[in-house]
Amino acid sequence: MDTDPAVVGTTVIFGSRDDNIYALDIKTGGEVWRFPTGDQIVSSPAVAGDLVYIGSNDANLYALDIATGEEVWRFTTGRRVESSAGS
């Protein structure tokens, strides 16, 4: 993991070079959800309200539901997203 995670309650959310965004339970280390993207993630997630925002090298910025990991929307940039959504 090359990015800073986001911590929301008892959940830690981060992107990985294996093309996935993960949410793990802080207490157990168990996977809460996983969201696959089309390329590795080298940006840190940002959280606002019930959404987590994170960019991927697949040229998309994703907005995911914090509780379920389901995609709410995505914005295609046309280029890799390598900086954090909150930067």
XYZ file of N, CA and C in Angstrom:
261
model
N 0.847 -1.169 0.000
C 0.000 0.000 0.000
C 0.896 1.236 0.000
N 0.708 2.088 -0.988
C 1.521 3.295 -1.119
C 0.776 4.562 -0.721
N -0.449 4.422 -0.251
C -1.279 5.582 0.033
C -1.648 5.638 1.505
N -2.121 6.799 1.932
C -2.630 6.935 3.290
C -4.071 6.439 3.323
N -4.430 5.658 4.327
C -5.806 5.186 4.422
C -6.720 6.255 5.013
N -8.012 6.054 4.849
C -9.018 6.868 5.530
C -9.646 5.987 6.601
N -9.842 6.548 7.786
C -10.467 5.809 8.870
C -11.820 6.444 9.162
N -12.859 5.620 9.112
C -14.224 6.069 9.374
C -14.823 5.117 10.402
N -15.008 5.603 11.620
C -15.518 4.728 12.679
C -14.567 3.582 12.907
N -15.031 2.370 12.699
C -14.189 1.180 12.892
C -13.761 0.563 11.564
N -13.774 1.380 10.511
C -13.404 0.894 9.181
C -12.228 1.684 8.631
N -11.273 0.987 8.042
C -10.153 1.624 7.355
C -10.318 1.347 5.858
N -10.177 2.410 5.054
C -10.391 2.312 3.610
C -9.114 2.738 2.905
N -8.685 1.952 1.912
C -7.456 2.269 1.191
C -7.474 1.638 -0.195
N -6.663 2.183 -1.073
C -6.477 1.624 -2.404
C -5.204 0.807 -2.451
N -5.122 -0.085 -3.431
C -3.986 -0.991 -3.536
C -3.495 -1.085 -4.980
N -2.258 -1.519 -5.126
C -1.695 -1.717 -6.462
C -2.263 -2.960 -7.151
N -3.102 -3.720 -6.447
C -3.748 -4.874 -7.087
C -5.079 -4.488 -7.745
N -5.287 -3.181 -7.951
C -6.451 -2.625 -8.656
C -7.726 -2.567 -7.820
N -7.645 -2.840 -6.530
C -8.829 -2.855 -5.672
C -8.798 -1.756 -4.623
N -10.003 -1.335 -4.222
C -10.195 -0.467 -3.067
C -10.773 -1.361 -1.978
N -10.189 -1.296 -0.783
C -10.599 -2.167 0.311
C -11.150 -1.367 1.478
N -12.095 -1.983 2.178
C -12.551 -1.511 3.480
C -12.377 -2.678 4.444
N -11.633 -2.442 5.511
C -11.371 -3.485 6.502
C -11.873 -3.050 7.865
N -12.324 -4.011 8.656
C -12.718 -3.756 10.034
C -11.452 -3.575 10.867
N -11.348 -2.460 11.563
C -10.140 -2.160 12.340
C -9.920 -3.184 13.447
N -10.977 -3.641 14.073
C -10.846 -4.549 15.215
C -10.445 -5.961 14.816
N -10.990 -6.446 13.686
C -10.750 -7.845 13.309
C -9.802 -8.007 12.125
N -9.644 -6.939 11.330
C -8.859 -7.043 10.107
C -9.627 -7.704 8.977
N -10.879 -8.039 9.236
C -11.702 -8.690 8.221
C -12.148 -7.728 7.136
N -12.327 -8.269 5.957
C -12.763 -7.458 4.820
C -14.246 -7.120 4.959
N -14.560 -5.820 4.884
C -15.946 -5.359 4.907
C -16.479 -5.337 3.480
N -15.698 -4.775 2.574
C -16.024 -4.797 1.151
C -14.764 -4.563 0.334
N -14.897 -4.864 -0.950
C -13.809 -4.663 -1.915
C -14.445 -4.150 -3.202
N -13.797 -3.135 -3.814
C -14.305 -2.598 -5.073
C -13.191 -2.676 -6.111
N -13.412 -3.408 -7.212
C -12.383 -3.519 -8.250
C -12.411 -2.327 -9.209
N -11.229 -1.844 -9.558
C -11.099 -0.816 -10.589
C -10.317 -1.426 -11.748
N -10.078 -0.650 -12.775
C -9.386 -1.169 -13.945
C -7.881 -1.044 -13.913
N -7.326 -0.493 -12.819
C -5.873 -0.323 -12.727
C -5.521 -0.067 -11.265
N -4.246 0.034 -10.976
C -3.799 0.227 -9.601
C -4.219 1.587 -9.048
N -4.277 1.674 -7.722
C -4.638 2.909 -7.040
C -3.410 3.416 -6.306
N -3.009 4.635 -6.625
C -1.861 5.250 -5.961
C -2.262 6.573 -5.312
N -3.566 6.804 -5.172
C -4.064 8.006 -4.510
C -4.753 7.609 -3.208
N -4.787 8.539 -2.267
C -5.435 8.296 -0.980
C -6.915 8.645 -1.064
N -7.743 7.935 -0.319
C -9.167 8.237 -0.330
C -9.487 9.491 0.481
N -10.584 10.140 0.111
C -11.141 11.254 0.875
C -12.573 10.878 1.226
N -13.011 11.282 2.406
C -14.348 10.938 2.873
C -15.139 12.207 3.133
N -16.388 12.220 2.671
C -17.322 13.311 2.960
C -18.711 12.701 3.076
N -19.326 12.894 4.217
C -20.646 12.312 4.432
C -20.587 10.803 4.370
N -21.451 10.214 3.567
C -21.523 8.757 3.443
C -20.758 8.220 2.245
N -19.905 9.057 1.654
C -19.185 8.644 0.449
C -17.682 8.694 0.650
N -16.996 7.782 -0.018
C -15.543 7.811 -0.103
C -15.194 8.092 -1.561
N -14.261 9.004 -1.762
C -13.825 9.400 -3.103
C -12.389 8.948 -3.283
N -12.122 8.289 -4.411
C -10.765 7.818 -4.657
C -10.539 7.680 -6.159
N -9.346 8.071 -6.580
C -8.984 7.974 -7.985
C -8.176 6.725 -8.260
N -8.216 6.298 -9.523
C -7.490 5.108 -9.956
C -6.678 5.440 -11.201
N -5.665 4.644 -11.441
C -4.888 4.807 -12.670
C -5.672 4.381 -13.909
N -6.907 3.914 -13.728
C -7.768 3.618 -14.877
C -8.461 4.877 -15.402
N -8.035 6.049 -14.911
C -8.521 7.363 -15.354
C -9.913 7.701 -14.835
N -10.311 7.089 -13.715
C -11.611 7.390 -13.121
C -11.466 7.869 -11.684
N -12.341 8.802 -11.312
C -12.540 9.183 -9.923
C -13.844 8.526 -9.503
N -13.795 7.736 -8.430
C -14.957 6.988 -7.971
C -15.529 7.604 -6.705
N -16.855 7.581 -6.609
C -17.567 7.893 -5.373
C -18.257 6.600 -4.955
N -17.874 6.087 -3.787
C -18.398 4.809 -3.309
C -19.149 5.001 -2.001
N -20.192 4.218 -1.805
C -20.917 4.213 -0.543
C -20.003 3.625 0.531
N -19.812 4.344 1.624
C -18.886 3.888 2.669
C -19.317 2.551 3.261
N -20.599 2.364 3.475
C -21.084 1.159 4.149
C -21.005 -0.088 3.281
N -21.267 0.059 1.979
C -21.386 -1.121 1.112
C -20.288 -1.261 0.068
N -19.594 -0.158 -0.244
C -18.598 -0.181 -1.309
C -19.202 -0.107 -2.697
N -20.513 0.071 -2.778
C -21.158 0.160 -4.086
C -20.851 1.497 -4.745
N -20.658 1.450 -6.055
C -20.377 2.665 -6.816
C -21.625 3.545 -6.868
N -21.457 4.813 -6.481
C -22.536 5.792 -6.572
C -22.420 6.524 -7.906
N -21.197 6.918 -8.240
C -20.916 7.504 -9.551
C -19.427 7.419 -9.822
N -19.076 7.691 -11.075
C -17.666 7.794 -11.460
C -17.536 8.916 -12.478
N -16.370 9.537 -12.471
C -16.054 10.577 -13.440
C -14.792 10.147 -14.164
N -14.862 10.066 -15.478
C -13.707 9.679 -16.279
C -12.920 10.923 -16.645
N -11.642 10.914 -16.271
C -10.790 12.088 -16.471
C -10.038 12.059 -17.791
N -9.844 10.876 -18.344
C -9.046 10.752 -19.552
C -7.565 10.543 -19.271
N -7.167 10.687 -18.006
C -5.776 10.459 -17.590
C -5.778 9.804 -16.219
N -4.660 9.236 -15.859
C -4.528 8.619 -14.536
C -4.855 9.629 -13.436
N -5.452 9.123 -12.359
C -5.698 9.949 -11.178
C -4.695 9.499 -10.128
N -3.642 10.275 -9.954
C -2.550 9.876 -9.067
C -2.448 10.725 -7.813
N -3.290 11.737 -7.682
C -3.282 12.536 -6.462
C -4.550 12.248 -5.684
N -4.543 12.586 -4.418
C -5.690 12.318 -3.566
C -6.871 13.187 -3.944
N -8.056 12.647 -3.751
C -9.281 13.363 -4.101
C -9.435 14.647 -3.300
N -8.880 14.681 -2.103
C -9.009 15.870 -1.262
C -7.869 16.852 -1.407
N -6.908 16.578 -2.291
C -5.740 17.456 -2.445
C -6.064 18.688 -3.247
